[in-house]
Coordinates of C-alpha atoms and ligand atoms in Angstrom, one line a residue:
M1 CA -14.6 -14.0 18.1
G2 CA -10.9 -13.2 17.5
N3 CA -8.9 -12.3 14.4
K4 CA -5.5 -12.7 12.8
L5 CA -3.3 -10.8 10.4
V6 CA -3.3 -12.3 6.9
G7 CA -1.7 -9.7 4.7
Y8 CA 0.1 -6.4 4.6
G9 CA 1.2 -3.9 1.9
A10 CA 2.8 -0.5 1.6
Y11 CA 3.3 2.2 -1.0
L12 CA 5.7 5.1 -0.9
P13 CA 5.9 7.7 -3.7
S14 CA 9.1 7.3 -5.7
R15 CA 10.2 11.0 -5.2
I16 CA 12.4 11.3 -2.2
M17 CA 13.1 14.7 -0.6
T18 CA 16.2 14.9 1.6
N19 CA 17.1 17.4 4.2
A20 CA 19.6 18.8 1.8
D21 CA 16.7 19.5 -0.6
F22 CA 15.1 21.6 2.1
E23 CA 18.4 23.5 2.8
R24 CA 18.1 24.7 -0.8
I25 CA 14.6 26.1 -0.5
M26 CA 14.4 27.4 3.1
D27 CA 16.4 28.6 6.1
T28 CA 17.1 25.2 7.7
T29 CA 19.9 22.7 8.0
D30 CA 20.3 19.0 7.9
D31 CA 21.8 19.2 11.4
W32 CA 18.8 21.0 12.9
I33 CA 16.3 18.6 11.3
V34 CA 18.2 15.4 12.3
T35 CA 19.0 16.7 15.8
R36 CA 15.5 17.9 16.6
T37 CA 13.5 15.2 14.8
G38 CA 15.6 12.3 13.6
I39 CA 14.2 12.8 10.1
R40 CA 16.7 12.4 7.2
E41 CA 14.3 12.1 4.2
R42 CA 10.7 11.7 3.2
H43 CA 8.7 10.6 0.2
I44 CA 6.6 13.3 -1.5
A45 CA 3.8 12.3 -4.0
R46 CA 3.7 13.7 -7.5
D47 CA 1.2 16.6 -8.0
D48 CA -1.2 14.2 -9.8
E49 CA -0.8 11.4 -7.3
T50 CA -3.7 11.2 -4.9
V51 CA -4.5 9.6 -1.6
V52 CA -6.8 7.2 -3.5
D53 CA -3.9 6.2 -5.8
M54 CA -1.6 5.5 -2.9
A55 CA -4.2 3.7 -0.9
T56 CA -5.2 1.5 -3.9
I57 CA -1.6 0.4 -4.5
A58 CA -1.0 -0.5 -0.8
A59 CA -4.4 -2.3 -0.8
Q60 CA -3.5 -4.3 -3.9
R61 CA -0.2 -5.3 -2.4
A62 CA -1.8 -6.4 0.8
L63 CA -4.3 -8.5 -1.2
E64 CA -1.4 -10.1 -3.2
N65 CA 0.4 -10.8 0.1
A66 CA -2.7 -12.5 1.5
N67 CA -3.3 -14.3 -1.8
I68 CA -6.9 -13.1 -2.0
T69 CA -9.0 -10.6 -4.1
I70 CA -10.9 -7.6 -3.1
D71 CA -14.2 -9.6 -3.1
D72 CA -12.8 -11.7 -0.3
I73 CA -12.8 -8.5 1.9
D74 CA -16.0 -7.8 3.8
M75 CA -15.2 -4.2 4.9
V76 CA -12.6 -1.5 4.1
I77 CA -11.7 1.1 6.7
V78 CA -9.4 3.9 5.6
A79 CA -7.6 6.2 8.1
T80 CA -6.9 9.5 6.3
T81 CA -7.0 13.2 7.0
T82 CA -5.9 14.4 3.6
P83 CA -8.5 13.1 1.0
E84 CA -8.7 15.2 -2.1
L85 CA -12.5 14.9 -2.2
D86 CA -14.8 15.6 0.8
F87 CA -17.0 12.8 -0.5
P88 CA -17.2 10.0 -1.4
S89 CA -14.9 8.3 1.1
V90 CA -11.4 7.1 0.0
G91 CA -12.5 3.6 1.1
V92 CA -15.4 3.5 -1.5
Q93 CA -13.1 4.9 -4.2
V94 CA -10.5 2.1 -3.4
L95 CA -13.3 -0.5 -3.8
G96 CA -14.1 1.0 -7.2
R97 CA -10.5 1.0 -8.3
L98 CA -10.0 -2.6 -7.3
G99 CA -13.1 -3.7 -9.1
A100 CA -15.1 -4.9 -6.1
T101 CA -18.5 -6.5 -6.9
K102 CA -19.8 -7.6 -3.6
S103 CA -21.3 -4.2 -2.4
Q104 CA -19.1 -4.5 0.7
P105 CA -19.1 -1.5 3.0
A106 CA -16.2 1.0 3.0
F107 CA -15.7 4.2 4.9
D108 CA -13.0 6.6 6.3
V109 CA -12.1 7.5 9.8
R110 CA -10.5 10.8 10.6
G111 CA -8.3 10.5 13.6
A112 CA -5.3 12.4 12.2
C113 CA -2.0 10.7 13.4
T114 CA -4.1 8.4 15.6
G115 CA -6.3 7.5 12.7
Y116 CA -4.9 3.9 12.2
I117 CA -5.5 3.1 15.8
Y118 CA -9.1 4.4 15.5
A119 CA -9.4 2.1 12.4
L120 CA -8.0 -0.9 14.3
H121 CA -10.3 -0.2 17.2
T122 CA -13.3 -0.1 14.8
A123 CA -12.2 -3.3 13.1
R124 CA -11.8 -5.1 16.5
A125 CA -15.4 -4.1 17.5
F126 CA -16.7 -5.6 14.2
F127 CA -14.8 -8.8 14.8
T128 CA -15.9 -9.0 18.4
A129 CA -19.5 -8.6 17.3
G130 CA -19.0 -11.3 14.7
I131 CA -20.3 -9.1 11.9
H132 CA -17.5 -9.2 9.4
K133 CA -15.0 -12.0 8.5
R134 CA -12.2 -10.1 6.7
I135 CA -11.5 -6.4 7.2
M136 CA -8.9 -4.3 5.4
I137 CA -7.4 -1.3 7.2
I138 CA -5.6 1.3 5.1
G139 CA -3.7 4.3 6.3
A140 CA -3.1 6.8 3.5
E141 CA -2.0 10.4 3.6
K142 CA -0.8 13.1 1.2
M143 CA 0.6 15.4 3.9
S144 CA 2.4 17.4 1.2
R145 CA -0.9 18.9 0.2
F146 CA -0.9 20.6 3.6
I147 CA 2.7 21.7 3.7
D148 CA 3.3 25.4 3.8
W149 CA 6.6 25.5 1.9
T150 CA 7.4 28.9 3.6
D151 CA 7.1 27.5 7.1
R152 CA 10.3 25.7 8.2
S153 CA 8.8 24.8 11.5
T154 CA 6.3 22.3 9.9
A155 CA 7.4 21.8 6.3
V156 CA 10.3 19.5 7.2
L157 CA 8.3 17.2 9.4
F158 CA 5.9 15.4 7.0
G159 CA 5.8 12.8 4.3
D160 CA 3.4 10.9 2.0
G161 CA 2.6 7.2 1.8
A162 CA 0.1 4.4 2.4
G163 CA -0.1 1.1 4.1
A164 CA -2.7 -1.7 4.3
L165 CA -3.3 -4.6 6.7
I166 CA -5.8 -7.4 6.3
F167 CA -7.3 -9.2 9.3
E168 CA -9.4 -12.3 9.1
H169 CA -11.7 -13.8 11.8
S170 CA -10.2 -16.5 13.9
T171 CA -11.1 -18.7 16.9
S172 CA -8.0 -17.5 18.7
S173 CA -8.5 -14.4 20.9
Y174 CA -4.7 -13.9 21.3
S175 CA -3.8 -13.1 17.7
G176 CA -4.4 -10.2 15.3
I177 CA -5.9 -7.2 17.0
I178 CA -6.0 -8.3 20.6
D179 CA -6.8 -5.0 22.3
T180 CA -7.2 -1.4 21.5
V181 CA -7.9 1.9 23.3
V182 CA -8.6 5.3 21.8
M183 CA -9.0 8.6 23.5
A184 CA -9.6 12.3 22.6
D185 CA -9.4 15.8 24.1
G186 CA -11.2 18.4 22.0
D187 CA -9.7 21.2 24.2
G188 CA -6.4 20.5 22.5
Y189 CA -7.7 21.4 19.1
E190 CA -5.7 24.7 18.8
M191 CA -2.4 22.9 19.5
L192 CA -2.3 21.2 16.1
H193 CA -4.8 21.5 13.3
G194 CA -5.3 22.0 9.6
T195 CA -6.8 25.3 8.2
E196 CA -9.4 25.8 5.6
N197 CA -6.8 26.7 3.1
H198 CA -4.8 23.6 3.8
K199 CA -2.1 24.7 6.1
I200 CA -0.8 23.0 9.2
I201 CA -0.8 25.0 12.4
M202 CA 1.2 23.5 15.2
N203 CA 2.5 24.6 18.6
G204 CA 5.5 22.2 18.4
P205 CA 6.8 22.3 22.0
E206 CA 3.3 22.0 23.5
T207 CA 2.4 19.1 21.1
Y208 CA 5.7 17.4 22.0
K209 CA 4.9 17.6 25.7
R210 CA 1.4 16.0 25.2
A211 CA 2.8 13.4 22.9
V212 CA 5.4 12.1 25.4
M213 CA 2.7 11.8 28.1
S214 CA -0.2 10.5 26.0
M215 CA 1.5 7.6 24.1
P216 CA 3.0 6.0 27.3
H217 CA -0.4 6.5 29.0
A218 CA -2.2 4.6 26.3
A219 CA 0.5 1.9 26.1
R220 CA 0.5 1.4 29.8
Y221 CA -3.3 1.1 29.8
I222 CA -3.1 -1.7 27.1
M223 CA -0.3 -3.6 29.0
E224 CA -2.2 -3.5 32.3
H225 CA -5.4 -4.6 30.6
A226 CA -3.6 -7.5 28.9
G227 CA -1.6 -8.3 32.1
I228 CA 1.7 -8.0 30.3
T229 CA 5.0 -6.1 30.8
A230 CA 7.6 -4.7 28.4
D231 CA 9.3 -8.1 28.6
N232 CA 6.4 -9.8 26.9
V233 CA 6.3 -7.4 23.9
D234 CA 8.6 -8.0 20.9
W235 CA 8.3 -4.6 19.3
I236 CA 6.9 -1.2 20.2
I237 CA 5.9 0.8 17.1
P238 CA 5.1 4.3 18.2
H239 CA 3.5 6.9 15.9
Q240 CA 6.5 8.1 13.8
A241 CA 6.5 11.9 14.3
N242 CA 9.9 12.6 16.0
L243 CA 12.7 10.3 17.1
R244 CA 13.1 12.3 20.4
I245 CA 9.4 11.7 21.2
I246 CA 9.9 8.0 20.3
E247 CA 12.9 7.6 22.6
S248 CA 11.3 9.5 25.4
C249 CA 8.2 7.2 25.2
A250 CA 10.5 4.2 25.2
A251 CA 12.3 5.4 28.3
R252 CA 9.1 6.2 30.1
L253 CA 7.9 2.7 29.4
D254 CA 11.2 1.0 30.3
F255 CA 11.5 -0.4 26.7
P256 CA 15.1 -1.0 25.5
L257 CA 15.8 0.9 22.3
D258 CA 16.4 -2.3 20.3
K259 CA 12.7 -3.1 20.6
I260 CA 11.6 0.2 19.0
L261 CA 10.9 0.1 15.3
V262 CA 11.8 3.5 13.8
T263 CA 10.9 4.6 10.3
V264 CA 10.6 8.4 10.9
D265 CA 14.2 8.8 9.6
K266 CA 13.1 7.5 6.2
H267 CA 9.4 8.3 6.0
A268 CA 9.0 11.4 8.3
N269 CA 5.5 11.9 9.8
T270 CA 2.9 10.3 7.5
S271 CA 0.1 10.8 10.0
G272 CA -2.7 8.2 9.7
A273 CA -0.4 6.0 7.5
S274 CA 2.5 6.0 9.9
G275 CA 2.0 2.9 12.0
V276 CA 0.6 0.8 9.1
L277 CA 3.5 1.7 6.9
A278 CA 5.9 1.0 9.7
L279 CA 4.5 -2.5 10.3
A280 CA 4.7 -3.3 6.6
Y281 CA 8.3 -1.9 6.5
G282 CA 9.1 -4.1 9.5
F283 CA 8.0 -7.2 7.7
E284 CA 9.6 -6.3 4.4
S285 CA 12.9 -5.5 6.1
G286 CA 12.8 -8.9 8.0
M287 CA 12.8 -7.2 11.4
I288 CA 9.2 -8.2 12.3
R289 CA 8.3 -11.9 12.1
H290 CA 5.0 -13.6 12.2
G291 CA 3.9 -14.5 15.8
Q292 CA 5.5 -11.5 17.4
L293 CA 3.6 -9.2 19.8
I294 CA 3.5 -5.5 18.9
L295 CA 2.5 -2.6 21.0
Y296 CA 1.3 0.3 18.9
P297 CA 0.8 3.7 20.6
A298 CA -0.1 6.8 18.7
F299 CA -0.9 10.5 19.2
G300 CA -2.1 13.3 17.0
S301 CA -4.3 16.3 16.2
G302 CA -7.6 16.4 18.0
L303 CA -6.0 15.9 20.3
T304 CA -6.4 12.1 19.9
W305 CA -4.3 9.3 21.2
G306 CA -4.5 5.6 21.7
A307 CA -2.8 2.2 21.4
A308 CA -3.3 -1.3 20.1
L309 CA -1.8 -4.7 21.0
I310 CA -1.4 -6.9 17.9
R311 CA 0.1 -10.4 17.5
V312 CA 1.2 -10.5 13.9
Ligands
UT7_401 O1 2.1 13.8 14.6 C1 1.4 14.6 15.5 C2 2.1 15.0 16.6 N1 3.2 15.9 16.2 C3 4.2 16.0 17.0 O2 4.3 15.2 17.9 C4 5.3 17.0 16.8 C5 5.7 17.5 18.2 N2 6.7 18.6 18.2 C6 8.0 18.4 17.7 O3 8.3 17.3 17.2 C7 9.0 19.5 18.0 O4 8.4 20.5 18.8 C8 9.5 20.2 16.6 C9 10.4 19.2 15.9 C10 8.3 20.5 15.8 C11 10.3 21.4 16.9 O5 11.4 21.1 17.8 P1 11.6 22.0 19.1 O6 12.9 21.5 19.7 O7 10.4 21.9 19.9 O8 11.9 23.4 18.5 P2 11.1 24.8 18.7 O9 9.8 24.7 18.0 O10 11.2 25.1 20.2 O11 12.1 25.8 17.9 C12 13.4 26.0 18.3 C13 14.1 26.9 17.3 C14 13.3 28.2 17.0 O12 14.2 29.2 16.9 P3 14.4 30.3 18.0 O13 13.1 30.9 18.3 O14 14.9 29.5 19.2 O15 15.4 31.2 17.5 C15 12.7 27.9 15.7 O16 12.5 29.1 14.9 O17 14.3 26.2 16.1 C16 13.8 27.1 15.0 N3 13.3 26.2 13.9 C17 14.1 25.8 13.0 N4 15.4 26.0 12.7 C18 16.0 25.4 11.6 C19 12.1 25.7 13.8 N5 12.1 24.9 12.7 C20 13.3 25.0 12.1 C21 13.9 24.4 11.0 N6 15.2 24.6 10.8 N7 13.2 23.5 10.2

């Protein structure tokens, strides 16, 4: 059984922090940040604004976009690495906020920056098994909770936000989530991880090297499996961590730059929300149109990496 995309929604906190704002609080420059990362600004949540708040708004917008209510959803899967509470899951809290009454299941997946691909992979499995009819995927992160405001090497890289996508079962096997692949390497844990006191530890250059190998690897796997080439794909939306990584992946995959959707300049790295937010942004800005084929590679802490092929 196949599936199709029927709704999308996004939420970005209203507070925008520019590179100039960082120049005022640490030893950095707009020039360094733009040259090394492509990031110009990021949205930072209010202190009292939680991952559940952001996820709920994105979910509500996706429901409005699909013209359905939360009780039309059979399952909610949330990709997040930054929940305020260890339990219950963000997914269950979103159900509560939206007033769900059908006892539908909800849970979180923790795949860091690859989290939304892990969520898509999980949803595809449920559609293939024919168990659920309508699944909502949410990516929501408050990365600012983990920012060490004294560490210029990581503080400038991250942003907050949430995105939501709704998929519905369909008889077509060539729409919605067509294919997914997810991978992990536990030996890479030290390269990029969060600490118990909520700090990000990252070996930037080593992480960079793995990112530019892993995303093309997963993207190539998906294209070979689907029997397609770059010519068949309308957009590639790589995980939005660094513009140089994105451009390097595009070059390795022989994708022209005009097929690459870039949001890292405006949103920075929103980890598990990145690809979902980028897709919603692509629709809202009119760049992405229904029917287009999207290749979706991601890479993150774990190490984890993967890719999805989606016809929207
Ligand atoms: O989303 C999950 C995956 N994450 C990623 O994919 C991130 C991968 N890594 C990267 O994107 C890049 O490695 C960074 C953007 C994090 C860093 O760029 P880089 O070109 O690898 O720089 P670097 O870490 O080698 O640092 C170069 C210099 C250092 O100074 P020295 O030792 O050469 O004097 C740093 O101290 O840049 C310095 N530096 C900064 N300077 C100004 C580091 N951060 C800053 C900063 N402003 N914010």
